[in-house]
Amino acid sequence: MADRHVPIAHEADIVTARRQARELAIELGFDVLGQVRIATAVSELARNIIQYAGNGEITLSVAHDERRRGLALICSDQGPGIANLDLVLAGGISPVRGRGRGLTGARALLDEFRIETVPGRGTTIWGCKWLT
Ligand SMILES: Nc1ncnc2c1ncn2[C@@H]1O[C@H](COP(=O)(O)OP(=O)(O)O)[C@@H](O)[C@H]1O
Ligand SMILES: [Mg+2]
């Protein structure tokens, strides 16, 4: 299964990323709940790229370890970076009611989640959902 590179630059790309994620999840054999979890995480991360970085890229691929397969994602942008990342991940930042759940939500929906962000340089997020 080939990697899927989805450029993220316009609102419509969020839909494309979501669809690509769901398609790969189906190919890998995720059940409907797994498909929805992955697609939801990917669309939140794509939305953040549009909102805060302007543009970036999401790569979807097949993950392997010794005993299982999964869906891996890498979201990268060269935007401003995430200020107060610790506070954001602690759920402490929600400027508007009902918001501020994108990153913590995506982390909860996936099995692996890692953020590397550098002020003024950009953000890279690695995520993975294992098939169980
Ligand atoms: N790719 C990104 N680049 C820069 N800042 C980001 C990025 N993604 C998230 N952020 C910052 O982290 C905060 C929390 O993001 P999120 O959890 O998705 O909540 P929301 O987008 O609703 O504010 C955002 O308000 C923004 O300041
Ligand atoms: Mg968000």
PDB file of C-alpha atoms and ligand atoms in Angstrom:
ATOM      1  CA  MET A   1       0.000   0.000   0.000  1.00  0.00           C
ATOM      2  CA  ALA A   2       1.584   3.216  -1.157  1.00  0.00           C
ATOM      3  CA  ASP A   3       1.998   6.273   1.065  1.00  0.00           C
ATOM      4  CA  ARG A   4      -0.603   8.954   0.545  1.00  0.00           C
ATOM      5  CA  HIS A   5       0.696  12.516   0.534  1.00  0.00           C
ATOM      6  CA  VAL A   6      -2.029  15.093   0.985  1.00  0.00           C
ATOM      7  CA  PRO A   7      -1.040  18.738   0.567  1.00  0.00           C
ATOM      8  CA  ILE A   8      -2.999  20.917   2.979  1.00  0.00           C
ATOM      9  CA  ALA A   9      -3.532  24.460   1.779  1.00  0.00           C
ATOM     10  CA  HIS A  10      -7.251  25.028   1.412  1.00  0.00           C
ATOM     11  CA  GLU A  11     -10.342  24.243   3.449  1.00  0.00           C
ATOM     12  CA  ALA A  12     -11.305  21.566   0.889  1.00  0.00           C
ATOM     13  CA  ASP A  13      -8.061  19.709   1.600  1.00  0.00           C
ATOM     14  CA  ILE A  14      -9.407  18.863   5.055  1.00  0.00           C
ATOM     15  CA  VAL A  15     -12.104  16.794   3.357  1.00  0.00           C
ATOM     16  CA  THR A  16      -9.546  15.166   1.065  1.00  0.00           C
ATOM     17  CA  ALA A  17      -7.279  14.263   3.992  1.00  0.00           C
ATOM     18  CA  ARG A  18     -10.215  12.832   5.898  1.00  0.00           C
ATOM     19  CA  ARG A  19     -11.293  10.742   2.901  1.00  0.00           C
ATOM     20  CA  GLN A  20      -7.769   9.498   2.165  1.00  0.00           C
ATOM     21  CA  ALA A  21      -7.341   8.493   5.812  1.00  0.00           C
ATOM     22  CA  ARG A  22     -10.627   6.624   5.811  1.00  0.00           C
ATOM     23  CA  GLU A  23      -9.777   4.845   2.540  1.00  0.00           C
ATOM     24  CA  LEU A  24      -6.410   3.658   3.847  1.00  0.00           C
ATOM     25  CA  ALA A  25      -8.039   2.597   7.121  1.00  0.00           C
ATOM     26  CA  ILE A  26     -10.535   0.498   5.143  1.00  0.00           C
ATOM     27  CA  GLU A  27      -7.742  -1.066   3.046  1.00  0.00           C
ATOM     28  CA  LEU A  28      -5.916  -1.983   6.248  1.00  0.00           C
ATOM     29  CA  GLY A  29      -9.011  -3.633   7.666  1.00  0.00           C
ATOM     30  CA  PHE A  30     -10.041  -1.211  10.412  1.00  0.00           C
ATOM     31  CA  ASP A  31     -13.642  -1.542  11.537  1.00  0.00           C
ATOM     32  CA  VAL A  32     -16.011   1.400  11.153  1.00  0.00           C
ATOM     33  CA  LEU A  33     -15.205   2.793  14.596  1.00  0.00           C
ATOM     34  CA  GLY A  34     -11.485   2.667  13.869  1.00  0.00           C
ATOM     35  CA  GLN A  35     -12.066   4.333  10.506  1.00  0.00           C
ATOM     36  CA  VAL A  36     -14.008   7.156  12.144  1.00  0.00           C
ATOM     37  CA  ARG A  37     -11.400   7.635  14.875  1.00  0.00           C
ATOM     38  CA  ILE A  38      -8.589   7.900  12.358  1.00  0.00           C
ATOM     39  CA  ALA A  39     -10.536  10.142   9.979  1.00  0.00           C
ATOM     40  CA  THR A  40     -11.579  12.452  12.820  1.00  0.00           C
ATOM     41  CA  ALA A  41      -8.033  12.798  14.149  1.00  0.00           C
ATOM     42  CA  VAL A  42      -6.717  13.531  10.659  1.00  0.00           C
ATOM     43  CA  SER A  43      -9.338  16.171   9.949  1.00  0.00           C
ATOM     44  CA  GLU A  44      -8.630  17.965  13.252  1.00  0.00           C
ATOM     45  CA  LEU A  45      -4.908  18.033  12.477  1.00  0.00           C
ATOM     46  CA  ALA A  46      -5.556  19.197   8.901  1.00  0.00           C
ATOM     47  CA  ARG A  47      -7.835  21.936  10.220  1.00  0.00           C
ATOM     48  CA  ASN A  48      -5.100  23.134  12.564  1.00  0.00           C
ATOM     49  CA  ILE A  49      -2.634  23.336   9.677  1.00  0.00           C
ATOM     50  CA  ILE A  50      -5.061  25.547   7.731  1.00  0.00           C
ATOM     51  CA  GLN A  51      -5.984  27.691  10.729  1.00  0.00           C
ATOM     52  CA  TYR A  52      -2.593  28.234  12.300  1.00  0.00           C
ATOM     53  CA  ALA A  53       0.094  27.488   9.737  1.00  0.00           C
ATOM     54  CA  GLY A  54      -1.642  28.292   6.453  1.00  0.00           C
ATOM     55  CA  ASN A  55      -0.374  25.198   4.685  1.00  0.00           C
ATOM     56  CA  GLY A  56       1.494  21.975   5.178  1.00  0.00           C
ATOM     57  CA  GLU A  57       1.265  18.304   4.351  1.00  0.00           C
ATOM     58  CA  ILE A  58      -0.167  15.113   5.778  1.00  0.00           C
ATOM     59  CA  THR A  59       1.373  11.761   4.903  1.00  0.00           C
ATOM     60  CA  LEU A  60      -0.554   8.574   5.569  1.00  0.00           C
ATOM     61  CA  SER A  61       1.216   5.235   5.504  1.00  0.00           C
ATOM     62  CA  VAL A  62       1.211   1.677   6.780  1.00  0.00           C
ATOM     63  CA  ALA A  63       2.961   1.169  10.119  1.00  0.00           C
ATOM     64  CA  HIS A  64       4.569  -2.113  11.221  1.00  0.00           C
ATOM     65  CA  ASP A  65       6.060  -3.497  14.359  1.00  0.00           C
ATOM     66  CA  GLU A  66       6.986  -7.129  15.102  1.00  0.00           C
ATOM     67  CA  ARG A  67       3.443  -8.267  15.554  1.00  0.00           C
ATOM     68  CA  ARG A  68       0.954  -5.760  14.164  1.00  0.00           C
ATOM     69  CA  ARG A  69       0.118  -3.333  11.452  1.00  0.00           C
ATOM     70  CA  GLY A  70      -1.407   0.053  11.733  1.00  0.00           C
ATOM     71  CA  LEU A  71      -1.965   3.377  10.082  1.00  0.00           C
ATOM     72  CA  ALA A  72       0.713   6.002  10.578  1.00  0.00           C
ATOM     73  CA  LEU A  73       0.330   9.682   9.944  1.00  0.00           C
ATOM     74  CA  ILE A  74       2.755  12.568   9.792  1.00  0.00           C
ATOM     75  CA  CYS A  75       1.452  16.126   9.746  1.00  0.00           C
ATOM     76  CA  SER A  76       4.001  18.790   9.032  1.00  0.00           C
ATOM     77  CA  ASP A  77       3.935  22.517   8.554  1.00  0.00           C
ATOM     78  CA  GLN A  78       6.338  25.420   8.618  1.00  0.00           C
ATOM     79  CA  GLY A  79       4.022  27.740  10.505  1.00  0.00           C
ATOM     80  CA  PRO A  80       4.594  29.641  13.747  1.00  0.00           C
ATOM     81  CA  GLY A  81       4.847  26.556  15.970  1.00  0.00           C
ATOM     82  CA  ILE A  82       2.625  25.855  18.952  1.00  0.00           C
ATOM     83  CA  ALA A  83       3.161  28.235  21.837  1.00  0.00           C
ATOM     84  CA  ASN A  84       2.357  26.770  25.280  1.00  0.00           C
ATOM     85  CA  LEU A  85       2.308  23.212  23.976  1.00  0.00           C
ATOM     86  CA  ASP A  86       2.369  21.776  27.517  1.00  0.00           C
ATOM     87  CA  LEU A  87      -0.638  23.852  28.479  1.00  0.00           C
ATOM     88  CA  VAL A  88      -2.495  22.884  25.293  1.00  0.00           C
ATOM     89  CA  LEU A  89      -1.853  19.177  25.894  1.00  0.00           C
ATOM     90  CA  ALA A  90      -2.916  19.501  29.515  1.00  0.00           C
ATOM     91  CA  GLY A  91      -6.264  20.714  28.174  1.00  0.00           C
ATOM     92  CA  GLY A  92      -5.656  24.133  29.683  1.00  0.00           C
ATOM     93  CA  ILE A  93      -6.267  26.194  26.584  1.00  0.00           C
ATOM     94  CA  SER A  94      -9.792  26.587  25.341  1.00  0.00           C
ATOM     95  CA  PRO A  95     -10.300  30.198  24.352  1.00  0.00           C
ATOM     96  CA  VAL A  96     -13.768  29.533  23.013  1.00  0.00           C
ATOM     97  CA  ARG A  97     -16.225  27.133  24.573  1.00  0.00           C
ATOM     98  CA  GLY A  98     -16.263  23.822  22.727  1.00  0.00           C
ATOM     99  CA  ARG A  99     -12.889  24.484  21.148  1.00  0.00           C
ATOM    100  CA  GLY A 100      -9.357  23.650  22.159  1.00  0.00           C
ATOM    101  CA  ARG A 101     -10.019  19.919  21.846  1.00  0.00           C
ATOM    102  CA  GLY A 102      -8.358  19.290  18.507  1.00  0.00           C
ATOM    103  CA  LEU A 103      -4.947  18.146  19.689  1.00  0.00           C
ATOM    104  CA  THR A 104      -6.068  16.432  22.884  1.00  0.00           C
ATOM    105  CA  GLY A 105      -8.906  14.843  20.930  1.00  0.00           C
ATOM    106  CA  ALA A 106      -6.577  13.548  18.211  1.00  0.00           C
ATOM    107  CA  ARG A 107      -4.207  12.205  20.872  1.00  0.00           C
ATOM    108  CA  ALA A 108      -7.073  10.348  22.555  1.00  0.00           C
ATOM    109  CA  LEU A 109      -8.270   8.864  19.256  1.00  0.00           C
ATOM    110  CA  LEU A 110      -4.857   7.428  18.333  1.00  0.00           C
ATOM    111  CA  ASP A 111      -2.498   4.968  20.044  1.00  0.00           C
ATOM    112  CA  GLU A 112       0.717   6.885  19.470  1.00  0.00           C
ATOM    113  CA  PHE A 113       1.001  10.639  19.358  1.00  0.00           C
ATOM    114  CA  ARG A 114       4.074  12.845  19.392  1.00  0.00           C
ATOM    115  CA  ILE A 115       4.488  16.531  18.675  1.00  0.00           C
ATOM    116  CA  GLU A 116       7.652  18.351  17.806  1.00  0.00           C
ATOM    117  CA  THR A 117       7.233  22.079  17.476  1.00  0.00           C
ATOM    118  CA  VAL A 118       9.758  24.881  17.148  1.00  0.00           C
ATOM    119  CA  PRO A 119       8.702  28.514  17.526  1.00  0.00           C
ATOM    120  CA  GLY A 120       8.921  30.273  14.196  1.00  0.00           C
ATOM    121  CA  ARG A 121       9.899  27.068  12.416  1.00  0.00           C
ATOM    122  CA  GLY A 122       6.879  24.820  12.402  1.00  0.00           C
ATOM    123  CA  THR A 123       5.252  21.725  13.767  1.00  0.00           C
ATOM    124  CA  THR A 124       5.461  18.020  13.057  1.00  0.00           C
ATOM    125  CA  ILE A 125       3.019  15.562  14.543  1.00  0.00           C
ATOM    126  CA  TRP A 126       3.441  11.787  14.364  1.00  0.00           C
ATOM    127  CA  GLY A 127       0.495   9.572  15.092  1.00  0.00           C
ATOM    128  CA  CYS A 128      -0.349   5.898  14.775  1.00  0.00           C
ATOM    129  CA  LYS A 129      -3.394   3.702  15.229  1.00  0.00           C
ATOM    130  CA  TRP A 130      -2.709  -0.011  15.579  1.00  0.00           C
ATOM    131  CA  LEU A 131      -4.986  -2.710  14.266  1.00  0.00           C
ATOM    132  CA  THR A 132      -6.042  -4.857  17.192  1.00  0.00           C
TER     133      THR A 132
HETATM  134  N1  LIG B   1      -0.158  23.335  13.371  1.00  0.00           N
HETATM  135  C1  LIG B   1      -0.214  24.296  14.319  1.00  0.00           C
HETATM  136  N2  LIG B   1       0.625  25.369  14.240  1.00  0.00           N
HETATM  137  C2  LIG B   1       0.602  26.331  15.189  1.00  0.00           C
HETATM  138  N3  LIG B   1      -0.217  26.326  16.260  1.00  0.00           N
HETATM  139  C3  LIG B   1      -1.077  25.296  16.386  1.00  0.00           C
HETATM  140  C4  LIG B   1      -1.118  24.228  15.435  1.00  0.00           C
HETATM  141  N4  LIG B   1      -2.053  23.332  15.836  1.00  0.00           N
HETATM  142  C5  LIG B   1      -2.550  23.813  16.978  1.00  0.00           C
HETATM  143  N5  LIG B   1      -1.981  25.007  17.321  1.00  0.00           N
HETATM  144  C6  LIG B   1      -2.229  25.808  18.549  1.00  0.00           C
HETATM  145  O1  LIG B   1      -2.707  24.939  19.546  1.00  0.00           O
HETATM  146  C7  LIG B   1      -3.973  25.380  20.018  1.00  0.00           C
HETATM  147  C8  LIG B   1      -4.863  24.185  20.327  1.00  0.00           C
HETATM  148  O2  LIG B   1      -5.249  23.514  19.128  1.00  0.00           O
HETATM  149  P1  LIG B   1      -6.515  22.592  19.169  1.00  0.00           P
HETATM  150  O3  LIG B   1      -6.368  21.639  20.298  1.00  0.00           O
HETATM  151  O4  LIG B   1      -6.752  22.026  17.815  1.00  0.00           O
HETATM  152  O5  LIG B   1      -7.696  23.593  19.562  1.00  0.00           O
HETATM  153  P2  LIG B   1      -8.350  24.781  18.691  1.00  0.00           P
HETATM  154  O6  LIG B   1      -7.858  24.628  17.277  1.00  0.00           O
HETATM  155  O7  LIG B   1      -9.815  24.546  18.827  1.00  0.00           O
HETATM  156  O8  LIG B   1      -7.880  26.040  19.367  1.00  0.00           O
HETATM  157  C9  LIG B   1      -4.524  26.273  18.933  1.00  0.00           C
HETATM  158  O9  LIG B   1      -5.400  27.253  19.457  1.00  0.00           O
HETATM  159  C10 LIG B   1      -3.263  26.880  18.353  1.00  0.00           C
HETATM  160  O10 LIG B   1      -2.871  28.005  19.130  1.00  0.00           O
HETATM  161 MG    MG B   2      -7.954  22.831  16.244  1.00  0.00          MG
END
